[in-house]
Short mmCIF file of C-alpha atoms in Angstrom, two decimals:
data_model
loop_
_atom_site.label_atom_id
_atom_site.label_comp_id
_atom_site.label_asym_id
_atom_site.label_seq_id
_atom_site.Cartn_x
_atom_site.Cartn_y
_atom_site.Cartn_z
CA UNK A 14 -43.15 -49.80 22.07
CA UNK A 15 -42.01 -46.27 21.54
CA UNK A 16 -38.40 -45.11 21.85
CA UNK A 17 -37.59 -41.60 22.87
CA UNK A 18 -34.41 -40.04 21.58
CA UNK A 19 -33.03 -37.17 23.72
CA UNK A 20 -30.92 -34.52 22.00
CA UNK A 21 -27.61 -33.63 23.66
CA UNK A 22 -27.41 -30.13 25.13
CA UNK A 23 -26.18 -27.66 22.45
CA UNK A 24 -27.12 -29.97 19.53
CA UNK A 25 -28.43 -28.19 16.34
CA UNK A 26 -30.54 -31.19 15.53
CA UNK A 27 -28.85 -31.59 12.16
CA UNK A 28 -27.64 -34.96 10.94
CA UNK A 29 -23.90 -35.56 11.44
CA UNK A 30 -23.61 -36.28 7.67
CA UNK A 31 -24.74 -32.74 6.93
CA UNK A 32 -22.27 -31.07 9.30
CA UNK A 33 -19.60 -28.93 7.76
CA UNK A 34 -16.13 -28.32 9.08
CA UNK A 35 -15.35 -24.62 9.60
CA UNK A 36 -13.14 -24.40 6.50
CA UNK A 37 -15.48 -26.50 4.52
CA UNK A 38 -18.11 -23.91 5.05
CA UNK A 39 -15.74 -21.15 4.11
CA UNK A 40 -14.90 -23.05 0.95
CA UNK A 41 -18.60 -23.41 0.14
CA UNK A 42 -19.26 -19.62 0.37
CA UNK A 43 -15.99 -18.93 -1.60
CA UNK A 44 -17.15 -21.27 -4.44
CA UNK A 45 -20.57 -19.62 -4.54
CA UNK A 46 -19.06 -16.14 -4.70
CA UNK A 47 -16.43 -17.02 -7.33
CA UNK A 48 -19.05 -18.72 -9.65
CA UNK A 49 -21.20 -15.61 -9.36
CA UNK A 50 -18.29 -13.36 -10.27
CA UNK A 51 -17.07 -15.50 -13.09
CA UNK A 52 -20.48 -15.30 -14.73
CA UNK A 53 -20.55 -11.58 -14.64
CA UNK A 54 -19.41 -9.94 -17.95
CA UNK A 55 -18.55 -6.60 -16.15
CA UNK A 56 -15.60 -8.33 -14.35
CA UNK A 57 -13.94 -9.30 -17.69
CA UNK A 58 -14.47 -5.88 -19.10
CA UNK A 59 -12.76 -4.32 -16.02
CA UNK A 60 -9.87 -6.69 -16.48
CA UNK A 61 -9.49 -5.70 -20.13
CA UNK A 62 -9.67 -1.96 -19.29
CA UNK A 63 -7.08 -2.51 -16.50
CA UNK A 64 -4.74 -4.27 -18.97
CA UNK A 65 -5.06 -1.43 -21.59
CA UNK A 66 -4.46 1.32 -18.99
CA UNK A 67 -1.45 -0.30 -17.43
CA UNK A 68 -0.12 -1.12 -20.91
CA UNK A 69 -0.48 2.47 -22.06
CA UNK A 70 1.24 3.75 -18.91
CA UNK A 71 4.12 1.35 -19.40
CA UNK A 72 4.61 2.17 -23.06
CA UNK A 73 4.65 5.85 -22.45
CA UNK A 74 7.02 5.47 -19.56
CA UNK A 75 9.31 3.21 -21.70
CA UNK A 76 9.60 5.89 -24.35
CA UNK A 77 10.26 8.62 -21.74
CA UNK A 78 12.98 6.60 -19.84
CA UNK A 79 14.62 4.96 -22.85
CA UNK A 80 17.66 7.12 -22.61
CA UNK A 81 17.92 6.92 -18.84
CA UNK A 82 20.45 4.65 -17.11
CA UNK A 83 18.65 2.06 -15.00
CA UNK A 84 15.36 2.38 -16.89
CA UNK A 85 14.36 -1.12 -15.87
CA UNK A 86 14.23 -0.22 -12.15
CA UNK A 87 12.42 3.02 -12.86
CA UNK A 88 9.70 1.26 -14.99
CA UNK A 89 9.43 -1.46 -12.34
CA UNK A 90 8.78 1.09 -9.68
CA UNK A 91 6.31 2.90 -11.91
CA UNK A 92 4.34 -0.22 -12.59
CA UNK A 93 4.21 -1.21 -8.93
CA UNK A 94 3.04 2.28 -8.01
CA UNK A 95 0.32 2.34 -10.65
CA UNK A 96 -0.88 -1.16 -9.90
CA UNK A 97 -1.18 -0.23 -6.22
CA UNK A 98 -3.01 3.00 -7.09
CA UNK A 99 -5.48 1.35 -9.47
CA UNK A 100 -5.81 -1.59 -7.05
CA UNK A 101 -6.96 0.77 -4.37
CA UNK A 102 -9.64 2.00 -6.73
CA UNK A 103 -10.81 -1.52 -7.87
CA UNK A 104 -10.73 -3.50 -4.62
CA UNK A 105 -13.43 -1.54 -2.85
CA UNK A 106 -15.76 -1.94 -5.77
CA UNK A 107 -15.28 -5.68 -5.62
CA UNK A 108 -15.91 -6.09 -1.93
CA UNK A 109 -17.96 -3.16 -0.49
CA UNK A 110 -21.35 -4.65 -1.65
CA UNK A 111 -20.63 -8.35 -1.15
CA UNK A 112 -22.81 -8.70 1.96
CA UNK A 113 -25.49 -5.98 1.77
CA UNK A 114 -25.80 -6.60 -1.95
CA UNK A 115 -26.99 -10.14 -1.09
CA UNK A 116 -29.16 -8.68 1.67
CA UNK A 117 -30.79 -6.29 -0.87
CA UNK A 118 -31.28 -9.23 -3.32
CA UNK A 119 -32.86 -11.39 -0.55
CA UNK A 120 -30.22 -14.09 -0.86
CA UNK A 121 -28.26 -13.45 2.33
CA UNK A 122 -30.99 -14.93 4.46
CA UNK A 123 -30.74 -18.15 2.57
CA UNK A 124 -27.06 -18.49 3.73
CA UNK A 125 -27.91 -17.54 7.29
CA UNK A 126 -30.50 -20.15 7.78
CA UNK A 127 -28.08 -22.91 6.87
CA UNK A 128 -25.38 -24.46 9.04
CA UNK A 129 -23.05 -21.65 7.99
CA UNK A 130 -21.86 -19.31 10.71
CA UNK A 131 -21.43 -15.56 10.27
CA UNK A 132 -17.68 -16.00 10.46
CA UNK A 133 -17.72 -18.52 7.54
CA UNK A 134 -19.85 -16.24 5.44
CA UNK A 135 -17.58 -13.33 5.91
CA UNK A 136 -14.34 -15.34 5.43
CA UNK A 137 -15.72 -16.86 2.20
CA UNK A 138 -16.81 -13.54 0.80
CA UNK A 139 -13.52 -11.88 1.75
CA UNK A 140 -11.41 -14.57 0.13
CA UNK A 141 -13.48 -14.34 -3.08
CA UNK A 142 -13.09 -10.58 -3.10
CA UNK A 143 -9.36 -10.96 -2.49
CA UNK A 144 -8.90 -13.44 -5.29
CA UNK A 145 -10.95 -11.31 -7.63
CA UNK A 146 -8.64 -8.40 -6.91
CA UNK A 147 -5.58 -10.56 -7.32
CA UNK A 148 -6.72 -11.23 -10.91
CA UNK A 149 -5.96 -7.63 -11.70
CA UNK A 150 -2.48 -7.98 -10.26
CA UNK A 151 -2.07 -11.13 -12.44
CA UNK A 152 -3.06 -9.27 -15.57
CA UNK A 153 -0.34 -6.76 -14.71
CA UNK A 154 2.44 -9.38 -14.49
CA UNK A 155 3.50 -9.22 -18.19
CA UNK A 156 4.49 -5.59 -17.73
CA UNK A 157 6.19 -6.35 -14.38
CA UNK A 158 8.27 -9.22 -15.95
CA UNK A 159 9.02 -6.85 -18.99
CA UNK A 160 10.52 -4.33 -16.63
CA UNK A 161 12.50 -7.11 -14.84
CA UNK A 162 13.91 -8.21 -18.17
CA UNK A 163 15.37 -4.77 -18.67
CA UNK A 164 17.60 -5.31 -15.67
CA UNK A 165 18.38 -3.29 -12.49
CA UNK A 166 15.95 -5.10 -10.28
CA UNK A 167 16.98 -8.06 -8.09
CA UNK A 168 14.48 -11.02 -7.55
CA UNK A 169 14.06 -10.35 -3.88
CA UNK A 170 12.83 -6.86 -4.57
CA UNK A 171 10.38 -8.11 -7.18
CA UNK A 172 9.06 -10.82 -4.90
CA UNK A 173 8.54 -8.51 -1.98
CA UNK A 174 6.86 -5.94 -4.11
CA UNK A 175 4.39 -8.46 -5.51
CA UNK A 176 3.81 -9.93 -1.97
CA UNK A 177 3.14 -6.51 -0.45
CA UNK A 178 0.76 -5.61 -3.31
CA UNK A 179 -1.15 -8.82 -2.62
CA UNK A 180 -1.32 -8.04 1.09
CA UNK A 181 -2.57 -4.45 0.51
CA UNK A 182 -5.28 -5.69 -1.85
CA UNK A 183 -6.34 -8.29 0.80
CA UNK A 184 -6.48 -5.73 3.55
CA UNK A 185 -8.61 -3.27 1.44
CA UNK A 186 -10.82 -6.18 0.47
CA UNK A 187 -11.33 -6.99 4.19
CA UNK A 188 -12.16 -3.43 4.91
CA UNK A 189 -14.81 -3.47 2.21
CA UNK A 190 -16.33 -6.63 3.41
CA UNK A 191 -16.52 -5.36 7.00
CA UNK A 192 -18.29 -2.16 5.93
CA UNK A 193 -20.55 -4.08 3.71
CA UNK A 194 -21.74 -6.20 6.53
CA UNK A 195 -22.27 -3.19 8.76
CA UNK A 196 -24.06 -0.90 6.25
CA UNK A 197 -27.60 -1.54 5.08
CA UNK A 198 -27.29 0.05 1.65
CA UNK A 199 -24.70 -1.04 -0.95
CA UNK A 200 -24.16 2.55 -2.22
CA UNK A 201 -23.40 3.79 1.36
CA UNK A 202 -20.97 0.97 1.94
CA UNK A 203 -19.07 1.53 -1.32
CA UNK A 204 -18.78 5.37 -0.71
CA UNK A 205 -17.67 4.73 2.90
CA UNK A 206 -15.00 2.16 1.78
CA UNK A 207 -13.65 4.60 -0.72
CA UNK A 208 -13.51 7.23 2.00
CA UNK A 209 -11.61 5.00 4.31
CA UNK A 210 -9.09 4.11 1.58
CA UNK A 211 -8.77 7.81 0.79
CA UNK A 212 -8.17 8.45 4.53
CA UNK A 213 -5.36 5.92 4.40
CA UNK A 214 -3.82 7.22 1.23
CA UNK A 215 -4.41 10.97 1.36
CA UNK A 216 -5.65 11.61 4.92
CA UNK A 217 -2.31 10.39 6.43
CA UNK A 218 -0.40 12.88 4.24
CA UNK A 219 -2.73 15.73 5.20
CA UNK A 220 -2.42 14.75 8.89
CA UNK A 221 1.32 14.79 8.70
CA UNK A 222 1.40 18.10 6.98
CA UNK A 223 -0.89 19.65 9.49
CA UNK A 224 1.34 18.45 12.39
CA UNK A 225 4.40 20.21 10.83
CA UNK A 226 3.84 23.41 12.80
CA UNK A 227 3.71 21.37 16.13
CA UNK A 228 7.33 19.96 15.74
CA UNK A 229 9.22 23.17 15.11
CA UNK A 230 12.44 23.94 16.91
CA UNK A 231 13.33 27.63 16.57
CA UNK A 232 16.87 29.04 16.86
CA UNK A 233 18.51 25.66 16.17
CA UNK A 234 22.23 25.76 15.45
CA UNK A 235 22.94 24.00 12.13
CA UNK A 236 26.38 23.50 10.61
CA UNK A 237 26.25 24.17 6.84
CA UNK A 238 29.08 23.22 4.49
CA UNK A 239 29.65 24.08 0.87
CA UNK A 240 32.34 24.04 -1.85
CA UNK A 241 33.96 27.38 -2.44
CA UNK A 242 34.97 28.16 -6.06
CA UNK A 243 37.80 30.68 -6.71
CA UNK A 244 36.69 34.06 -7.47
CA UNK A 245 38.03 33.92 -11.12
CA UNK A 246 36.37 30.62 -11.99
CA UNK A 247 34.93 30.62 -15.50
CA UNK A 248 31.79 28.39 -15.42
CA UNK A 249 31.41 28.67 -19.17
CA UNK A 250 34.29 26.11 -19.44
CA UNK A 251 34.87 22.99 -17.40
CA UNK A 252 35.01 24.02 -13.68
CA UNK A 253 37.87 22.64 -11.52
CA UNK A 254 37.33 19.14 -10.04
CA UNK A 255 35.62 18.97 -6.76
CA UNK A 256 38.59 17.48 -4.95
CA UNK A 257 40.49 20.63 -5.67
CA UNK A 258 37.90 22.90 -4.08
CA UNK A 259 37.83 24.01 -0.46
CA UNK A 260 34.97 22.81 1.75
CA UNK A 261 33.85 25.87 3.76
CA UNK A 262 31.87 25.32 6.97
CA UNK A 263 29.69 27.91 8.68
CA UNK A 264 27.09 27.87 11.42
CA UNK A 265 23.57 29.21 10.89
CA UNK A 266 20.66 29.74 13.25
CA UNK A 267 17.43 28.51 11.68
CA UNK A 268 14.15 26.66 12.30
CA UNK A 269 14.20 22.89 11.99
CA UNK A 270 11.34 20.30 12.21
CA UNK A 271 11.57 17.14 14.23
CA UNK A 272 9.83 14.93 11.74
CA UNK A 273 11.03 11.77 13.69
CA UNK A 274 8.26 12.53 16.10
CA UNK A 275 5.49 12.40 13.64
CA UNK A 276 6.71 10.13 10.79
CA UNK A 277 4.60 7.30 12.29
CA UNK A 278 1.59 9.19 11.03
CA UNK A 279 2.53 8.03 7.48
CA UNK A 280 2.73 4.34 8.63
CA UNK A 281 -0.75 3.40 7.57
CA UNK A 282 -0.36 4.85 4.04
CA UNK A 283 -0.45 1.92 1.54
CA UNK A 284 2.25 3.51 -0.67
CA UNK A 285 4.56 3.99 2.26
CA UNK A 286 4.02 0.37 3.38
CA UNK A 287 4.79 -1.14 0.01
CA UNK A 288 7.70 1.17 -0.73
CA UNK A 289 9.31 0.86 2.70
CA UNK A 290 8.99 -2.98 2.79
CA UNK A 291 10.99 -3.53 -0.44
CA UNK A 292 14.69 -4.28 0.06
CA UNK A 293 16.27 -2.10 -2.58
CA UNK A 294 19.49 -3.94 -3.48
CA UNK A 295 20.31 -2.39 -6.80
CA UNK A 296 23.99 -1.91 -6.07
CA UNK A 297 23.56 1.52 -4.61
CA UNK A 298 22.60 3.04 -1.24
CA UNK A 299 19.16 4.46 -1.09
CA UNK A 300 19.35 8.09 -2.03
CA UNK A 301 23.11 8.05 -2.80
CA UNK A 302 23.97 9.51 -6.27
CA UNK A 303 27.33 9.98 -7.92
CA UNK A 304 28.44 12.28 -10.61
CA UNK A 305 26.10 12.24 -13.59
CA UNK A 306 29.13 12.16 -15.90
CA UNK A 307 29.92 8.65 -14.64
CA UNK A 308 27.20 6.48 -16.24
CA UNK A 309 28.58 3.37 -14.50
CA UNK A 310 27.27 4.42 -11.16
CA UNK A 311 24.56 7.11 -11.67
CA UNK A 312 21.03 5.99 -11.35
CA UNK A 313 17.84 7.86 -10.97
CA UNK A 314 15.69 6.40 -8.16
CA UNK A 315 12.11 5.30 -9.10
CA UNK A 316 8.84 6.44 -7.54
CA UNK A 317 8.55 3.81 -4.90
CA UNK A 318 12.24 4.03 -4.00
CA UNK A 319 11.96 7.77 -3.63
CA UNK A 320 9.03 7.26 -1.26
CA UNK A 321 11.12 4.83 0.83
CA UNK A 322 14.00 7.28 0.86
CA UNK A 323 11.83 10.22 1.89
CA UNK A 324 10.23 8.35 4.76
CA UNK A 325 13.68 7.22 6.01
CA UNK A 326 14.81 10.81 6.01
CA UNK A 327 11.73 11.82 7.91
CA UNK A 328 12.41 9.17 10.52
CA UNK A 329 15.96 10.38 10.92
CA UNK A 330 14.78 13.88 11.84
CA UNK A 331 16.52 17.23 11.19
CA UNK A 332 20.09 17.28 9.90
CA UNK A 333 22.22 19.51 12.18
CA UNK A 334 25.41 18.89 10.17
CA UNK A 335 25.00 19.41 6.40
CA UNK A 336 28.23 18.21 4.74
CA UNK A 337 29.67 19.16 1.37
CA UNK A 338 28.86 15.69 0.12
CA UNK A 339 25.13 16.20 0.96
CA UNK A 340 25.20 19.59 -0.85
CA UNK A 341 26.59 17.93 -3.94
CA UNK A 342 23.81 15.44 -3.99
CA UNK A 343 25.59 12.40 -2.57
CA UNK A 344 22.88 11.91 0.06
CA UNK A 345 22.74 11.93 3.80
CA UNK A 346 24.19 9.23 6.07
CA UNK A 347 21.29 7.66 7.82
CA UNK A 348 21.62 5.56 11.06
CA UNK A 349 22.02 1.88 10.48
CA UNK A 350 19.80 0.81 13.41
CA UNK A 351 16.72 2.65 12.27
CA UNK A 352 13.56 0.61 12.44
CA UNK A 353 11.39 0.28 9.32
CA UNK A 354 7.97 1.87 9.36
CA UNK A 355 6.07 -0.67 7.28
CA UNK A 356 5.42 -3.24 10.15
CA UNK A 357 3.61 -0.57 12.16
CA UNK A 358 1.56 0.29 9.09
CA UNK A 359 0.52 -3.33 8.61
CA UNK A 360 -0.40 -3.60 12.26
CA UNK A 361 -2.58 -0.52 12.04
CA UNK A 362 -4.33 -1.50 8.80
CA UNK A 363 -4.86 -5.05 10.00
CA UNK A 364 -6.37 -3.81 13.23
CA UNK A 365 -8.75 -1.58 11.27
CA UNK A 366 -9.76 -4.42 8.97
CA UNK A 367 -10.04 -6.94 11.78
CA UNK A 368 -12.20 -4.63 13.86
CA UNK A 369 -14.52 -3.99 10.94
CA UNK A 370 -14.85 -7.77 10.23
CA UNK A 371 -15.47 -8.46 13.94
CA UNK A 372 -18.23 -5.89 14.05
CA UNK A 373 -19.66 -7.20 10.78
CA UNK A 374 -19.71 -10.69 12.13
CA UNK A 375 -21.79 -9.57 15.13
CA UNK A 376 -24.27 -7.87 12.68
CA UNK A 377 -24.79 -11.11 10.81
CA UNK A 378 -25.63 -13.13 13.97
CA UNK A 379 -29.16 -14.63 13.82
CA UNK A 380 -31.76 -14.32 15.02
CA UNK A 381 -31.41 -10.53 14.63
CA UNK A 382 -32.69 -8.53 17.55
CA UNK A 383 -33.60 -5.52 15.47
CA UNK A 384 -33.58 -4.75 11.72
CA UNK A 385 -33.39 -1.36 10.02
CA UNK A 386 -36.56 -0.15 8.37
CA UNK A 387 -37.01 -1.44 4.89
CA UNK A 388 -34.48 -4.29 5.34
CA UNK A 389 -35.26 -7.23 3.01
CA UNK A 390 -35.31 -10.78 4.54
CA UNK A 391 -35.97 -12.99 1.59
#
């Protein structure tokens, strides 16, 4: 007597014992990718080179800023900026050939004929690329904590800086994985990924600069104030205190630029996102400086803090009332209700990375309807 077994509609025919959960499949791909990367000697060489370069930059900056008040904050900003810069150079190389590299080697098809879905393959490869790039951030932590030990940086600022660096490396890795799944040749995907990263880092600055001529306002009335020194003041000796000088105000007609209309063009810039997201709580208002002779309050802002300050000024738009305090370098009073620009930047970058991953997932669906000429299957 024969017994017929009917398969349920939509069944894959695989044994239930062999079925993988979604995240189990992602974990399997992640494990394969990490084992492959850990066996590669080039990865360790890159980590060593990274450590040496960051160390040299840190030591040179330490010597340069040794006599500067608040050198710990300046060094911390410098390390964060260089780690982000070098991370944008390394992350594309770790991710942009993860998919088409396997396709060229004939190993991608082996994954595609298993129970793994295209989404699981991309998720696993992205997580492996992200973890590999985070290893470079981990190697940089000795210098980051060294800068923290010098003082001037609060724990919240350090935590947010490291968090945003990790997020940016993850987004760049996702962009590289998506382009790698779409492109047929590893070299083309690597070059394209670097071009996209350059578009985010440099292209946004160029676009903002080109838009400057479109936001001009001619014949604007601007109130300009300055401190008037007596005609017989001898500047070879100590000048009179500022509180004894008269603040003179006059009106000028000049051209101003409404940068508040185009500041959003800088939102997707990785440096702007990291700098603007950090809560600078170093005991001073952003951009506010006091008299250099008073070492208790004077502090030179670092690179990332200067970027954040500059973006906030661009968001505020033209200054129609330039006070004597501003002329003396005390900084401009900015609106308290201004909205930070970094959330918009994260949305734009995430949308770009998500779109590339979605298109890449569709490219990995099997059976493939059409393959490019010369594509290797196995």
